[in-house]
mmCIF file of C-alpha atoms in Angstrom:
data_model
loop_
_atom_site.group_PDB
_atom_site.id
_atom_site.type_symbol
_atom_site.label_atom_id
_atom_site.label_comp_id
_atom_site.label_asym_id
_atom_site.label_seq_id
_atom_site.Cartn_x
_atom_site.Cartn_y
_atom_site.Cartn_z
ATOM 1 C CA MET C 1 245.571 67.594 -63.458
ATOM 2 C CA THR C 2 242.942 66.171 -61.073
ATOM 3 C CA ARG C 3 239.388 66.248 -62.423
ATOM 4 C CA VAL C 4 236.723 67.232 -59.893
ATOM 5 C CA LEU C 5 233.003 66.917 -60.661
ATOM 6 C CA LEU C 6 230.643 69.770 -59.850
ATOM 7 C CA ALA C 7 227.418 67.818 -59.302
ATOM 8 C CA SER C 8 224.552 70.263 -59.870
ATOM 9 C CA ARG C 9 221.767 70.287 -62.445
ATOM 10 C CA ASN C 10 220.579 73.764 -61.466
ATOM 11 C CA ALA C 11 222.006 75.918 -64.274
ATOM 12 C CA LYS C 12 222.073 79.179 -62.310
ATOM 13 C CA LYS C 13 223.551 77.565 -59.213
ATOM 14 C CA LEU C 14 226.110 75.764 -61.385
ATOM 15 C CA ALA C 15 227.152 79.060 -62.976
ATOM 16 C CA GLU C 16 227.632 80.559 -59.524
ATOM 17 C CA LEU C 17 229.645 77.585 -58.248
ATOM 18 C CA ARG C 18 231.850 77.608 -61.382
ATOM 19 C CA ARG C 19 232.408 81.366 -61.120
ATOM 20 C CA ILE C 20 233.434 81.152 -57.461
ATOM 21 C CA LEU C 21 235.787 78.227 -58.076
ATOM 22 C CA ALA C 22 237.260 79.892 -61.182
ATOM 23 C CA ALA C 23 238.004 83.042 -59.158
ATOM 24 C CA GLU C 24 239.932 80.933 -56.673
ATOM 25 C CA ARG C 25 242.034 79.161 -59.362
ATOM 26 C CA VAL C 26 243.074 76.091 -57.430
ATOM 27 C CA ALA C 27 246.266 74.807 -59.043
ATOM 28 C CA GLY C 28 246.173 71.306 -60.506
ATOM 29 C CA ILE C 29 242.364 71.012 -60.443
ATOM 30 C CA GLU C 30 240.087 70.823 -63.484
ATOM 31 C CA ILE C 31 236.387 71.337 -62.735
ATOM 32 C CA VAL C 32 234.030 69.260 -64.878
ATOM 33 C CA GLY C 33 230.227 69.299 -64.990
ATOM 34 C CA LEU C 34 227.553 66.619 -65.222
ATOM 35 C CA ASP C 35 227.495 67.122 -69.003
ATOM 36 C CA ASP C 36 231.093 65.865 -69.130
ATOM 37 C CA VAL C 37 230.402 62.481 -67.491
ATOM 38 C CA PRO C 38 228.064 59.575 -68.260
ATOM 39 C CA SER C 39 224.591 60.248 -66.828
ATOM 40 C CA PHE C 40 223.431 58.622 -63.583
ATOM 41 C CA PRO C 41 220.097 58.810 -61.769
ATOM 42 C CA ASP C 42 219.458 61.642 -59.291
ATOM 43 C CA ALA C 43 219.048 60.655 -55.667
ATOM 44 C CA PRO C 44 215.920 62.049 -54.005
ATOM 45 C CA GLU C 45 216.614 64.991 -51.656
ATOM 46 C CA THR C 46 214.942 63.704 -48.527
ATOM 47 C CA GLY C 47 217.438 64.802 -45.868
ATOM 48 C CA ALA C 48 216.322 66.911 -42.923
ATOM 49 C CA THR C 49 219.406 69.159 -43.158
ATOM 50 C CA PHE C 50 221.366 70.982 -45.856
ATOM 51 C CA GLU C 51 224.450 68.970 -44.830
ATOM 52 C CA GLU C 52 222.726 65.588 -45.288
ATOM 53 C CA ASN C 53 221.472 66.545 -48.750
ATOM 54 C CA ALA C 54 224.805 67.980 -49.901
ATOM 55 C CA LEU C 55 226.688 64.885 -48.736
ATOM 56 C CA ALA C 56 224.136 62.526 -50.320
ATOM 57 C CA LYS C 57 224.405 64.306 -53.690
ATOM 58 C CA ALA C 58 228.216 64.356 -53.610
ATOM 59 C CA ARG C 59 228.426 60.703 -52.504
ATOM 60 C CA ASP C 60 226.107 59.579 -55.303
ATOM 61 C CA ALA C 61 228.107 61.538 -57.872
ATOM 62 C CA ALA C 62 231.453 60.201 -56.620
ATOM 63 C CA ALA C 63 230.182 56.609 -56.547
ATOM 64 C CA ALA C 64 228.675 56.860 -60.047
ATOM 65 C CA THR C 65 231.649 58.552 -61.732
ATOM 66 C CA GLY C 66 234.713 57.620 -59.701
ATOM 67 C CA LEU C 67 235.594 61.338 -59.529
ATOM 68 C CA PRO C 68 235.982 63.521 -56.443
ATOM 69 C CA SER C 69 232.676 65.385 -56.407
ATOM 70 C CA ILE C 70 231.376 68.684 -55.055
ATOM 71 C CA ALA C 71 227.667 69.230 -54.360
ATOM 72 C CA ASP C 72 225.792 71.912 -52.486
ATOM 73 C CA ASP C 73 222.423 72.164 -50.844
ATOM 74 C CA SER C 74 221.216 75.585 -49.959
ATOM 75 C CA GLY C 75 218.185 77.630 -49.122
ATOM 76 C CA LEU C 76 216.620 80.427 -47.173
ATOM 77 C CA ALA C 77 215.965 80.071 -43.421
ATOM 78 C CA ILE C 78 213.309 82.633 -42.440
ATOM 79 C CA ASP C 79 213.125 83.514 -38.722
ATOM 80 C CA ALA C 80 209.341 84.042 -38.722
ATOM 81 C CA LEU C 81 208.899 80.611 -40.375
ATOM 82 C CA ASN C 82 211.087 78.863 -37.761
ATOM 83 C CA GLY C 83 213.915 78.454 -40.282
ATOM 84 C CA MET C 84 211.743 77.255 -43.173
ATOM 85 C CA PRO C 85 211.589 76.977 -46.192
ATOM 86 C CA GLY C 86 215.077 75.601 -45.404
ATOM 87 C CA VAL C 87 215.747 72.337 -47.229
ATOM 88 C CA LEU C 88 212.406 72.790 -49.028
ATOM 89 C CA SER C 89 213.375 76.201 -50.470
ATOM 90 C CA ALA C 90 213.375 75.081 -54.115
ATOM 91 C CA ARG C 91 209.973 73.355 -53.794
ATOM 92 C CA TRP C 92 208.245 75.564 -51.217
ATOM 93 C CA SER C 93 205.212 76.247 -53.435
ATOM 94 C CA GLY C 94 204.954 72.539 -54.239
ATOM 95 C CA LYS C 95 206.486 72.955 -57.699
ATOM 96 C CA HIS C 96 210.233 72.212 -57.743
ATOM 97 C CA GLY C 97 212.356 75.029 -59.114
ATOM 98 C CA ASP C 98 209.568 77.564 -59.756
ATOM 99 C CA ASP C 99 211.345 80.650 -58.377
ATOM 100 C CA GLN C 100 208.425 82.987 -59.011
ATOM 101 C CA ALA C 101 205.851 80.740 -57.305
ATOM 102 C CA ASN C 102 208.173 80.258 -54.320
ATOM 103 C CA LEU C 103 208.784 84.010 -53.995
ATOM 104 C CA ASP C 104 205.078 84.818 -54.293
ATOM 105 C CA LEU C 105 204.222 82.289 -51.594
ATOM 106 C CA VAL C 106 206.867 83.529 -49.133
ATOM 107 C CA LEU C 107 205.777 87.139 -49.625
ATOM 108 C CA ALA C 108 202.136 86.162 -49.043
ATOM 109 C CA GLN C 109 202.979 84.120 -45.932
ATOM 110 C CA LEU C 110 204.932 87.069 -44.484
ATOM 111 C CA THR C 111 202.303 89.727 -45.283
ATOM 112 C CA ASP C 112 201.322 90.218 -41.627
ATOM 113 C CA VAL C 113 204.852 89.751 -40.234
ATOM 114 C CA PRO C 114 206.112 93.166 -39.043
ATOM 115 C CA ASP C 115 209.424 94.619 -40.205
ATOM 116 C CA GLU C 116 211.256 93.843 -36.961
ATOM 117 C CA ARG C 117 210.570 90.113 -37.364
ATOM 118 C CA ARG C 118 211.576 89.753 -41.047
ATOM 119 C CA GLY C 119 215.107 88.430 -40.458
ATOM 120 C CA ALA C 120 216.441 85.512 -42.497
ATOM 121 C CA ALA C 121 219.637 83.746 -43.494
ATOM 122 C CA PHE C 122 220.745 82.206 -46.743
ATOM 123 C CA VAL C 123 222.451 78.920 -45.861
ATOM 124 C CA CYS C 124 224.701 76.744 -48.035
ATOM 125 C CA ALA C 125 226.218 73.362 -47.239
ATOM 126 C CA ALA C 126 228.970 72.413 -49.695
ATOM 127 C CA ALA C 127 230.219 68.835 -49.643
ATOM 128 C CA LEU C 128 233.386 67.351 -51.163
ATOM 129 C CA VAL C 129 233.416 63.562 -51.438
ATOM 130 C CA HIS C 130 236.303 61.472 -52.752
ATOM 131 C CA PRO C 131 235.332 58.109 -54.282
ATOM 132 C CA THR C 132 237.783 56.282 -51.988
ATOM 133 C CA GLY C 133 236.221 57.684 -48.863
ATOM 134 C CA PRO C 134 237.444 61.035 -47.531
ATOM 135 C CA GLU C 135 234.617 63.552 -47.321
ATOM 136 C CA SER C 136 233.868 66.896 -45.769
ATOM 137 C CA VAL C 137 230.932 69.280 -45.632
ATOM 138 C CA HIS C 138 231.124 73.031 -44.987
ATOM 139 C CA ARG C 139 228.437 75.530 -44.033
ATOM 140 C CA GLY C 140 228.171 79.177 -45.076
ATOM 141 C CA GLU C 141 225.528 81.586 -43.801
ATOM 142 C CA TRP C 142 224.510 85.086 -44.952
ATOM 143 C CA ARG C 143 222.231 87.095 -42.658
ATOM 144 C CA GLY C 144 219.767 89.698 -43.865
ATOM 145 C CA THR C 145 216.143 90.840 -43.883
ATOM 146 C CA LEU C 146 213.263 90.226 -46.274
ATOM 147 C CA VAL C 147 211.589 93.098 -48.085
ATOM 148 C CA ARG C 148 207.954 93.179 -49.245
ATOM 149 C CA ALA C 149 208.502 93.483 -53.000
ATOM 150 C CA MET C 150 211.029 92.007 -55.417
ATOM 151 C CA ARG C 151 213.955 94.093 -56.628
ATOM 152 C CA GLY C 152 216.840 93.263 -58.976
ATOM 153 C CA ASP C 153 217.584 90.951 -61.877
ATOM 154 C CA HIS C 154 220.755 89.133 -60.834
ATOM 155 C CA GLY C 155 221.033 85.874 -58.952
ATOM 156 C CA PHE C 156 218.152 83.429 -58.609
ATOM 157 C CA GLY C 157 215.816 81.894 -56.040
ATOM 158 C CA TYR C 158 214.988 84.266 -53.195
ATOM 159 C CA ASP C 159 217.664 86.867 -54.112
ATOM 160 C CA PRO C 160 215.085 89.540 -55.147
ATOM 161 C CA ILE C 161 213.653 89.847 -51.607
ATOM 162 C CA PHE C 162 216.832 89.392 -49.492
ATOM 163 C CA VAL C 163 218.719 92.476 -48.269
ATOM 164 C CA PRO C 164 222.059 91.437 -46.735
ATOM 165 C CA GLU C 165 223.074 92.933 -43.389
ATOM 166 C CA GLY C 166 224.919 96.196 -43.883
ATOM 167 C CA ASP C 167 223.401 96.865 -47.314
ATOM 168 C CA THR C 168 220.213 98.434 -48.684
ATOM 169 C CA ARG C 169 220.234 96.539 -51.991
ATOM 170 C CA THR C 170 218.732 93.076 -52.438
ATOM 171 C CA SER C 171 221.164 90.316 -53.322
ATOM 172 C CA ALA C 172 219.582 90.379 -56.809
ATOM 173 C CA GLU C 173 220.819 93.973 -57.109
ATOM 174 C CA LEU C 174 224.452 93.057 -56.336
ATOM 175 C CA ALA C 175 226.871 92.452 -59.181
ATOM 176 C CA PRO C 176 227.632 88.718 -59.403
ATOM 177 C CA ALA C 177 231.278 89.068 -58.296
ATOM 178 C CA GLU C 178 230.191 91.195 -55.327
ATOM 179 C CA LYS C 179 227.572 88.632 -54.321
ATOM 180 C CA ASP C 180 230.173 85.853 -54.456
ATOM 181 C CA THR C 181 232.480 87.552 -51.956
ATOM 182 C CA LEU C 182 229.638 87.884 -49.426
ATOM 183 C CA SER C 183 227.265 85.022 -50.082
ATOM 184 C CA HIS C 184 226.529 81.820 -48.199
ATOM 185 C CA ARG C 185 227.744 79.874 -51.243
ATOM 186 C CA GLY C 186 230.967 81.862 -51.440
ATOM 187 C CA ARG C 187 231.624 81.309 -47.736
ATOM 188 C CA ALA C 188 230.907 77.568 -47.844
ATOM 189 C CA LEU C 189 233.155 77.115 -50.882
ATOM 190 C CA SER C 190 235.967 79.132 -49.318
ATOM 191 C CA LEU C 191 235.890 76.666 -46.410
ATOM 192 C CA LEU C 192 235.894 73.761 -48.862
ATOM 193 C CA LEU C 193 238.810 75.020 -50.989
ATOM 194 C CA PRO C 194 241.696 73.874 -48.751
ATOM 195 C CA HIS C 195 240.316 70.331 -49.017
ATOM 196 C CA LEU C 196 240.243 70.692 -52.792
ATOM 197 C CA SER C 197 243.911 71.714 -52.850
ATOM 198 C CA ASP C 198 244.720 68.523 -50.925
ATOM 199 C CA LEU C 199 243.411 66.478 -53.868
ATOM 200 C CA SER C 200 245.987 67.846 -56.274
ATOM 201 C CA GLY C 201 248.846 67.163 -53.899
ATOM 202 C CA MET K 1 173.778 84.708 -14.941
ATOM 203 C CA THR K 2 177.212 85.975 -16.094
ATOM 204 C CA ARG K 3 177.471 86.596 -19.818
ATOM 205 C CA VAL K 4 180.774 85.481 -21.404
ATOM 206 C CA LEU K 5 181.676 86.382 -24.980
ATOM 207 C CA LEU K 6 183.069 83.749 -27.321
ATOM 208 C CA ALA K 7 185.132 85.939 -29.630
ATOM 209 C CA SER K 8 185.558 84.020 -32.894
ATOM 210 C CA ARG K 9 184.410 84.828 -36.419
ATOM 211 C CA ASN K 10 185.380 81.384 -37.761
ATOM 212 C CA ALA K 11 181.993 79.637 -37.997
ATOM 213 C CA LYS K 12 183.346 76.080 -37.768
ATOM 214 C CA LYS K 13 185.687 76.889 -34.907
ATOM 215 C CA LEU K 14 182.892 78.746 -33.134
ATOM 216 C CA ALA K 15 180.615 75.710 -33.436
ATOM 217 C CA GLU K 16 183.341 73.536 -31.923
ATOM 218 C CA LEU K 17 183.998 75.958 -29.056
ATOM 219 C CA ARG K 18 180.255 76.252 -28.322
ATOM 220 C CA ARG K 19 179.803 72.468 -28.422
ATOM 221 C CA ILE K 20 182.690 71.873 -26.004
ATOM 222 C CA LEU K 21 181.487 74.548 -23.582
ATOM 223 C CA ALA K 22 177.883 73.314 -23.802
ATOM 224 C CA ALA K 23 179.005 69.784 -22.927
ATOM 225 C CA GLU K 24 180.683 71.127 -19.806
ATOM 226 C CA ARG K 25 177.576 73.094 -18.640
ATOM 227 C CA VAL K 26 179.260 75.618 -16.379
ATOM 228 C CA ALA K 27 176.588 76.771 -13.911
ATOM 229 C CA GLY K 28 175.731 80.466 -13.918
ATOM 230 C CA ILE K 29 177.432 81.207 -17.255
ATOM 231 C CA GLU K 30 175.684 82.228 -20.467
ATOM 232 C CA ILE K 31 177.859 82.049 -23.587
ATOM 233 C CA VAL K 32 177.170 84.771 -26.169
ATOM 234 C CA GLY K 33 178.670 85.212 -29.636
ATOM 235 C CA LEU K 34 179.901 88.194 -31.623
ATOM 236 C CA ASP K 35 176.473 88.410 -33.271
ATOM 237 C CA ASP K 36 174.990 89.228 -29.847
ATOM 238 C CA VAL K 37 177.153 92.300 -29.181
ATOM 239 C CA PRO K 38 177.797 95.585 -31.055
ATOM 240 C CA SER K 39 180.447 95.077 -33.722
ATOM 241 C CA PHE K 40 184.058 96.194 -33.176
ATOM 242 C CA PRO K 41 187.079 96.079 -35.506
ATOM 243 C CA ASP K 42 189.250 92.930 -35.638
ATOM 244 C CA ALA K 43 192.807 93.286 -34.397
ATOM 245 C CA PRO K 44 195.451 91.983 -36.812
ATOM 246 C CA GLU K 45 196.915 88.602 -35.826
ATOM 247 C CA THR K 46 200.592 89.464 -35.837
ATOM 248 C CA GLY K 47 201.794 87.588 -32.742
ATOM 249 C CA ALA K 48 204.657 85.135 -32.969
ATOM 250 C CA THR K 49 202.886 82.594 -30.726
ATOM 251 C CA PHE K 50 199.417 81.090 -30.351
ATOM 252 C CA GLU K 51 199.271 82.476 -26.804
ATOM 253 C CA GLU K 52 200.001 86.077 -27.900
ATOM 254 C CA ASN K 53 197.302 85.952 -30.568
ATOM 255 C CA ALA K 54 194.680 84.357 -28.304
ATOM 256 C CA LEU K 55 195.311 86.925 -25.580
ATOM 257 C CA ALA K 56 195.233 89.824 -28.047
ATOM 258 C CA LYS K 57 191.882 88.702 -29.458
ATOM 259 C CA ALA K 58 190.328 88.154 -26.019
ATOM 260 C CA ARG K 59 191.685 91.494 -24.712
ATOM 261 C CA ASP K 60 190.264 93.401 -27.694
ATOM 262 C CA ALA K 61 186.869 91.734 -27.276
ATOM 263 C CA ALA K 62 186.754 92.380 -23.523
ATOM 264 C CA ALA K 63 187.787 96.020 -23.967
ATOM 265 C CA ALA K 64 185.244 96.609 -26.746
ATOM 266 C CA THR K 65 182.269 94.914 -25.048
ATOM 267 C CA GLY K 66 182.935 95.051 -21.320
ATOM 268 C CA LEU K 67 182.275 91.304 -21.166
ATOM 269 C CA PRO K 68 184.622 88.548 -20.000
ATOM 270 C CA SER K 69 185.826 87.130 -23.322
ATOM 271 C CA ILE K 70 187.198 83.828 -24.556
ATOM 272 C CA ALA K 71 189.320 83.619 -27.732
ATOM 273 C CA ASP K 72 191.475 80.893 -29.168
ATOM 274 C CA ASP K 73 194.344 80.751 -31.595
ATOM 275 C CA SER K 74 195.232 77.386 -32.982
ATOM 276 C CA GLY K 75 197.034 75.617 -35.772
ATOM 277 C CA LEU K 76 199.101 72.711 -36.930
ATOM 278 C CA ALA K 77 202.783 72.430 -35.962
ATOM 279 C CA ILE K 78 204.486 70.079 -38.450
ATOM 280 C CA ASP K 79 207.786 68.543 -37.308
ATOM 281 C CA ALA K 80 209.327 68.479 -40.810
ATOM 282 C CA LEU K 81 208.442 72.189 -41.208
ATOM 283 C CA ASN K 82 210.071 73.135 -37.864
ATOM 284 C CA GLY K 83 206.671 73.660 -36.265
ATOM 285 C CA MET K 84 205.120 75.634 -39.136
ATOM 286 C CA PRO K 85 202.495 76.487 -40.412
ATOM 287 C CA GLY K 86 201.900 77.253 -36.700
ATOM 288 C CA VAL K 87 200.391 80.709 -36.210
ATOM 289 C CA LEU K 88 200.122 81.019 -40.002
ATOM 290 C CA SER K 89 198.002 77.840 -40.355
ATOM 291 C CA ALA K 90 194.860 79.614 -41.598
ATOM 292 C CA ARG K 91 196.788 81.651 -44.198
ATOM 293 C CA TRP K 92 199.574 79.224 -45.149
ATOM 294 C CA SER K 93 198.787 79.340 -48.865
ATOM 295 C CA GLY K 94 198.617 83.142 -48.729
ATOM 296 C CA LYS K 95 194.804 83.199 -48.805
ATOM 297 C CA HIS K 96 193.269 83.472 -45.321
ATOM 298 C CA GLY K 97 190.805 80.709 -44.501
ATOM 299 C CA ASP K 98 191.105 78.711 -47.719
ATOM 300 C CA ASP K 99 191.218 75.225 -46.150
ATOM 301 C CA GLN K 100 191.603 73.427 -49.468
ATOM 302 C CA ALA K 101 194.481 75.599 -50.681
ATOM 303 C CA ASN K 102 196.250 75.236 -47.320
ATOM 304 C CA LEU K 103 195.837 71.445 -47.344
ATOM 305 C CA ASP K 104 197.028 71.162 -50.942
ATOM 306 C CA LEU K 105 200.120 73.228 -50.163
ATOM 307 C CA VAL K 106 201.071 71.235 -47.041
ATOM 308 C CA LEU K 107 200.652 67.929 -48.904
ATOM 309 C CA ALA K 108 202.826 69.232 -51.762
ATOM 310 C CA GLN K 109 205.511 70.523 -49.376
ATOM 311 C CA LEU K 110 205.634 67.146 -47.604
ATOM 312 C CA THR K 111 205.708 65.023 -50.785
ATOM 313 C CA ASP K 112 209.342 63.965 -50.304
ATOM 314 C CA VAL K 113 209.163 63.735 -46.497
ATOM 315 C CA PRO K 114 209.294 60.038 -45.537
ATOM 316 C CA ASP K 115 206.672 58.427 -43.286
ATOM 317 C CA GLU K 116 208.921 58.367 -40.222
ATOM 318 C CA ARG K 117 209.301 62.147 -40.297
ATOM 319 C CA ARG K 118 205.610 63.075 -40.783
ATOM 320 C CA GLY K 119 204.811 63.821 -37.124
ATOM 321 C CA ALA K 120 202.759 66.888 -36.198
ATOM 322 C CA ALA K 121 200.727 68.419 -33.384
ATOM 323 C CA PHE K 122 197.526 70.394 -33.378
ATOM 324 C CA VAL K 123 198.000 73.229 -30.882
ATOM 325 C CA CYS K 124 195.369 75.472 -29.316
ATOM 326 C CA ALA K 125 195.838 78.428 -26.983
ATOM 327 C CA ALA K 126 192.587 79.480 -25.312
ATOM 328 C CA ALA K 127 192.536 82.810 -23.493
ATOM 329 C CA LEU K 128 190.016 84.160 -20.986
ATOM 330 C CA VAL K 129 190.192 87.890 -20.342
ATOM 331 C CA HIS K 130 188.052 89.814 -17.871
ATOM 332 C CA PRO K 131 187.472 93.508 -18.704
ATOM 333 C CA THR K 132 188.718 94.549 -15.268
ATOM 334 C CA GLY K 133 192.032 92.808 -15.675
ATOM 335 C CA PRO K 134 192.320 89.154 -14.699
ATOM 336 C CA GLU K 135 193.387 86.997 -17.637
ATOM 337 C CA SER K 136 194.712 83.525 -18.312
ATOM 338 C CA VAL K 137 195.800 81.545 -21.353
ATOM 339 C CA HIS K 138 195.850 77.735 -21.630
ATOM 340 C CA ARG K 139 197.539 75.463 -24.145
ATOM 341 C CA GLY K 140 196.264 72.129 -25.472
ATOM 342 C CA GLU K 141 198.249 69.858 -27.812
ATOM 343 C CA TRP K 142 197.214 66.809 -29.831
ATOM 344 C CA ARG K 143 200.002 64.695 -31.365
ATOM 345 C CA GLY K 144 199.634 62.658 -34.528
ATOM 346 C CA THR K 145 201.011 61.999 -38.003
ATOM 347 C CA LEU K 146 200.141 63.388 -41.423
ATOM 348 C CA VAL K 147 198.873 61.126 -44.201
ATOM 349 C CA ARG K 148 199.356 61.718 -47.931
ATOM 350 C CA ALA K 149 195.707 62.074 -48.993
ATOM 351 C CA MET K 150 192.656 63.658 -47.396
ATOM 352 C CA ARG K 151 190.076 61.478 -45.640
ATOM 353 C CA GLY K 152 186.847 62.373 -43.805
ATOM 354 C CA ASP K 153 184.209 65.082 -43.872
ATOM 355 C CA HIS K 154 184.029 66.282 -40.257
ATOM 356 C CA GLY K 155 185.991 69.093 -38.643
ATOM 357 C CA PHE K 156 187.824 71.752 -40.631
ATOM 358 C CA GLY K 157 191.290 73.042 -41.433
ATOM 359 C CA TYR K 158 193.909 70.301 -41.497
ATOM 360 C CA ASP K 159 191.643 67.604 -39.950
ATOM 361 C CA PRO K 160 191.469 65.520 -43.181
ATOM 362 C CA ILE K 161 195.240 64.721 -43.121
ATOM 363 C CA PHE K 162 195.851 64.390 -39.337
ATOM 364 C CA VAL K 163 195.782 60.918 -37.746
ATOM 365 C CA PRO K 164 195.874 61.237 -33.941
ATOM 366 C CA GLU K 165 198.276 59.040 -31.975
ATOM 367 C CA GLY K 166 196.657 55.709 -31.123
ATOM 368 C CA ASP K 167 194.147 55.899 -33.982
ATOM 369 C CA THR K 168 194.056 55.007 -37.680
ATOM 370 C CA ARG K 169 191.310 57.471 -38.624
ATOM 371 C CA THR K 170 191.951 61.105 -39.487
ATOM 372 C CA SER K 171 190.467 63.667 -37.138
ATOM 373 C CA ALA K 172 187.989 64.468 -39.948
ATOM 374 C CA GLU K 173 186.764 60.847 -39.638
ATOM 375 C CA LEU K 174 186.053 61.162 -35.895
ATOM 376 C CA ALA K 175 182.527 62.001 -34.722
ATOM 377 C CA PRO K 176 182.473 65.587 -33.415
ATOM 378 C CA ALA K 177 181.899 64.593 -29.778
ATOM 379 C CA GLU K 178 184.760 62.088 -29.977
ATOM 380 C CA LYS K 179 187.077 64.715 -31.457
ATOM 381 C CA ASP K 180 186.198 67.138 -28.654
ATOM 382 C CA THR K 181 187.272 64.738 -25.901
ATOM 383 C CA LEU K 182 190.700 64.272 -27.516
ATOM 384 C CA SER K 183 191.448 67.475 -29.375
ATOM 385 C CA HIS K 184 193.851 70.336 -28.680
ATOM 386 C CA ARG K 185 190.823 72.658 -28.435
ATOM 387 C CA GLY K 186 189.033 70.372 -25.986
ATOM 388 C CA ARG K 187 192.164 70.133 -23.836
ATOM 389 C CA ALA K 188 192.825 73.877 -23.812
ATOM 390 C CA LEU K 189 189.195 74.625 -22.898
ATOM 391 C CA SER K 190 189.170 72.018 -20.134
ATOM 392 C CA LEU K 191 192.126 73.883 -18.589
ATOM 393 C CA LEU K 192 190.266 77.178 -18.992
ATOM 394 C CA LEU K 193 186.967 75.981 -17.458
ATOM 395 C CA PRO K 194 187.910 76.328 -13.772
ATOM 396 C CA HIS K 195 188.664 80.010 -14.438
ATOM 397 C CA LEU K 196 185.248 80.353 -16.081
ATOM 398 C CA SER K 197 183.538 78.914 -13.003
ATOM 399 C CA ASP K 198 185.311 81.567 -10.922
ATOM 400 C CA LEU K 199 183.466 84.275 -12.867
ATOM 401 C CA SER K 200 180.041 83.052 -11.757
ATOM 402 C CA GLY K 201 181.027 82.943 -8.070
#
């Protein structure tokens, strides 16, 4: 059994990552969390891209623990904000991790943006870094539009205002398993999985 | 004497526009403000570019008053925010025209952005629209970097955190006349002036 570290301190994101990986049941791999390893300091997320941040987090975790490590960086790229909040999605209001403040700010900023220019994409970069060197990073995107009021109780972050293409529900109104099959995070992890299987070989 | 309307309701911007135009002393032109003409409703600023918004404001003013009209749209394009707040500069925090809230939000969003990625440009589009049809729009840019704390009492908007290229002072620490010779607004208006002279011919 090869132990692989899932390096996230965001409880809701961690639950989603674990659920997606559990559904895929990669043989010979045991997923462990940060609670299962000695603690190490967080690196600052100062990269200009999701890929840089995901790789930096996975590299730090692999170096600190000696375990192959998975990390993601993700966010919402809003067309009318030139792709922002992007890598700043979790701290858009200035307070890191305050979902409600971030949602309120985005809705206020988009007040005067007409319906035809309210497109956006959820983006996830998922990195897998082995302590002896091999690494890869994979990008998943999920296109949709942003509504003017929050709907739904599932998910986290900007889910309550994001309506995926081809649907009328927000991603916070999708059942978790349904979200996983469609989402940016699900897509990025499905691209990462073959590399995970390699580890157990 | 040809009367030309300066169509801005932002008192500090209006003062800057008037000062720049007064310094240029275009012969045969009298600049009037919105207080000097019958009131008309403001058009919403929903354009995706500075140019669209400047033209829309000048067109509305010219149509409502029958006077050749000048309007500007301007803002701060921050590299690390993919060019935002851009056209949303005056309402970035969600409250239109709250300079302090907008400054506080930008500083908070850029907290983790390192010094080498803190470049930005002030951008101004200045439009001149004649009621019988001829129109032009001119763009001025002013490059600089963003500091981490406000300095200076002049200017308005994001001036207290913007250090122009080649200087160590913020644009809020420049004397008004010095700012005008360098600024995005000064540059855009200097491109517009020849078209203004045409009106008096």
